């Protein structure tokens, strides 16, 4: 094992109780067979995938049911066999909340019959052909954002460092931890495939040091020889060290400037689950049909990690974990910091779903009494992006769009650190999220106004 020593500590951030022990006591539960699928066709912010099937048609597991709507998207595949029952709008979980979006509903037939995956083999040579295979295979980032892996890797050239992100710093979420414990060789094989595609000079697997079993498992599987060499970096246990920009800064000492991307500086960051999915596609021809989901909280009988077919209703996953205990106050999609409440467990698992928390009263905030800002600066000290949340708060409440631009509202990663640090219990992250939406609408209205003025000038 060749260890890599991070160049610096995370700016800001918080040390939070991990809340992961309950879900890591059992091996990953596999073999879940859903009775129906609700397959979201919109991924990240790219145009929705376009349906290739019709209502009443029988589909097989692994069959392409919707084609990528643009080069920024990825195909969608059936994760079990069955009959297409509906194509239309449904409520689905997204990166920022529950939204109505295009879906395909499939009634499972219980046979779980698959297409012939050997048709996707062998793994092609050449960068463009490999990127196309990733898009066709439906591979997206499994760290939560769901951005097309082909689009993200296609933007990196040349690649100085490929980072395989196993930090998993947010409380409650343990799907990456368990995957690293159980499938280290496959993750590293996927990492090498990605590194070869990028022509990366080196590859670093980054894990928070509190994940001792995952560190040991990956460490034993790392073979530093090769091109590029694989290295293991143990990170301090600070949230949000697993954020892409924060992770790169901790590992390299180089800050990604505002309004630029890691790819501009020659860095690429991929989640360990994504690396595993790339390996499955390259080795067996299997597209992305399942993902590991942490099911946890005091409100579920048997907290654990489950390999879930994409599109499975959350209610069926909870049932597979023994069902609910009494006293569930809230069902949360994602972790306790960046997650959000769900209106129903009828919603499906999307590609970006990494955690479901059945939270009881002791795990949720129910007192929303807010006090005036006392300008203590705790929020600024906790901010990992070096923003001034107390000033952003004033500008957001006054709808000062120019001020929000100057203060860097768009750089806010909505990590929630300022919320936790605020002694006045001001819901800063939610205020900033709403301000971003209003700011985007304001900018769109201004652009439309300028277009109308330009058209008016042409007519005159």
Short mmCIF file of N, CA and C in Angstrom, two decimals, residues 22 172 295-301 303 318 323-336 340-342 355-366:
data_model
loop_
_atom_site.label_atom_id
_atom_site.label_comp_id
_atom_site.label_asym_id
_atom_site.label_seq_id
_atom_site.Cartn_x
_atom_site.Cartn_y
_atom_site.Cartn_z
N UNK A 22 -25.33 1.97 13.17
CA UNK A 22 -26.55 1.16 13.05
C UNK A 22 -26.67 0.49 11.70
N UNK A 172 -24.98 9.52 8.83
CA UNK A 172 -25.96 8.49 8.50
C UNK A 172 -25.61 7.69 7.24
N UNK A 295 -30.30 2.41 4.38
CA UNK A 295 -31.63 2.53 4.99
C UNK A 295 -31.40 2.53 6.50
N UNK A 296 -31.70 3.65 7.14
CA UNK A 296 -31.29 3.79 8.54
C UNK A 296 -32.24 4.70 9.30
N UNK A 297 -31.84 5.04 10.52
CA UNK A 297 -32.67 5.84 11.40
C UNK A 297 -33.30 4.96 12.47
N UNK A 298 -33.70 5.59 13.59
CA UNK A 298 -34.33 4.83 14.68
C UNK A 298 -35.71 4.31 14.29
N UNK A 299 -36.25 4.79 13.18
CA UNK A 299 -37.59 4.41 12.79
C UNK A 299 -37.69 3.21 11.88
N UNK A 300 -36.57 2.53 11.59
CA UNK A 300 -36.61 1.32 10.76
C UNK A 300 -36.15 0.14 11.59
N UNK A 301 -36.77 -1.02 11.40
CA UNK A 301 -36.50 -2.18 12.26
C UNK A 301 -35.08 -2.69 12.11
N UNK A 303 -31.82 -1.48 10.28
CA UNK A 303 -31.01 -0.59 9.45
C UNK A 303 -29.88 -1.36 8.77
N UNK A 318 -38.06 -0.21 2.59
CA UNK A 318 -38.29 -0.21 4.03
C UNK A 318 -38.82 -1.57 4.48
N UNK A 323 -39.49 -3.14 7.97
CA UNK A 323 -40.60 -2.20 8.16
C UNK A 323 -40.28 -1.09 9.13
N UNK A 324 -41.29 -0.30 9.45
CA UNK A 324 -41.14 0.85 10.34
C UNK A 324 -41.33 0.46 11.80
N UNK A 325 -40.63 1.17 12.67
CA UNK A 325 -40.94 1.15 14.09
C UNK A 325 -41.96 2.26 14.36
N UNK A 326 -42.53 2.23 15.54
CA UNK A 326 -43.44 3.30 15.93
C UNK A 326 -42.66 4.60 16.16
N UNK A 327 -43.33 5.70 15.90
CA UNK A 327 -42.73 6.99 16.22
C UNK A 327 -41.97 7.65 15.10
N UNK A 328 -42.13 7.19 13.86
CA UNK A 328 -41.43 7.85 12.75
C UNK A 328 -42.04 9.23 12.52
N UNK A 329 -41.21 10.25 12.59
CA UNK A 329 -41.69 11.63 12.40
C UNK A 329 -41.40 12.14 11.00
N UNK A 330 -40.38 11.62 10.37
CA UNK A 330 -39.99 12.18 9.07
C UNK A 330 -39.23 11.13 8.27
N UNK A 331 -39.48 11.09 6.97
CA UNK A 331 -38.73 10.24 6.05
C UNK A 331 -37.84 11.16 5.24
N UNK A 332 -36.53 10.94 5.32
CA UNK A 332 -35.56 11.86 4.74
C UNK A 332 -34.81 11.19 3.60
N UNK A 333 -34.70 11.91 2.49
CA UNK A 333 -33.92 11.45 1.33
C UNK A 333 -32.54 12.09 1.42
N UNK A 334 -31.49 11.26 1.54
CA UNK A 334 -30.14 11.77 1.71
C UNK A 334 -29.75 11.76 3.17
N UNK A 335 -28.63 12.41 3.49
CA UNK A 335 -28.15 12.45 4.86
C UNK A 335 -28.83 13.52 5.69
N UNK A 336 -28.39 13.66 6.92
CA UNK A 336 -29.03 14.60 7.83
C UNK A 336 -28.67 16.05 7.54
N UNK A 340 -33.47 15.98 2.48
CA UNK A 340 -34.72 16.72 2.59
C UNK A 340 -35.85 15.74 2.86
N UNK A 341 -36.94 16.25 3.44
CA UNK A 341 -38.07 15.41 3.82
C UNK A 341 -38.85 14.97 2.59
N UNK A 342 -39.32 13.73 2.63
CA UNK A 342 -40.14 13.17 1.56
C UNK A 342 -41.61 13.20 1.96
N UNK A 355 -29.32 7.46 0.42
CA UNK A 355 -29.70 7.18 1.81
C UNK A 355 -31.17 7.51 2.03
N UNK A 356 -31.83 6.69 2.83
CA UNK A 356 -33.19 6.95 3.29
C UNK A 356 -33.17 6.83 4.81
N UNK A 357 -33.60 7.89 5.48
CA UNK A 357 -33.61 7.90 6.95
C UNK A 357 -35.05 7.93 7.43
N UNK A 358 -35.43 6.91 8.21
CA UNK A 358 -36.72 6.92 8.90
C UNK A 358 -36.45 7.50 10.28
N UNK A 359 -36.66 8.80 10.41
CA UNK A 359 -36.24 9.52 11.61
C UNK A 359 -37.34 9.63 12.65
N UNK A 360 -36.97 9.44 13.91
CA UNK A 360 -37.89 9.62 15.02
C UNK A 360 -37.68 11.01 15.61
N UNK A 361 -38.43 11.34 16.66
CA UNK A 361 -38.40 12.68 17.23
C UNK A 361 -37.00 13.07 17.70
N UNK A 362 -36.23 12.12 18.20
CA UNK A 362 -34.90 12.44 18.70
C UNK A 362 -33.89 12.72 17.59
N UNK A 363 -34.27 12.47 16.33
CA UNK A 363 -33.35 12.66 15.22
C UNK A 363 -33.69 13.86 14.34
N UNK A 364 -34.76 14.55 14.64
CA UNK A 364 -35.15 15.69 13.80
C UNK A 364 -35.33 16.93 14.66
N UNK A 365 -35.18 18.05 14.03
CA UNK A 365 -35.42 19.33 14.69
C UNK A 365 -36.89 19.67 14.56
N UNK A 366 -37.54 19.88 15.69
CA UNK A 366 -38.96 20.22 15.67
C UNK A 366 -39.24 21.61 16.24
#
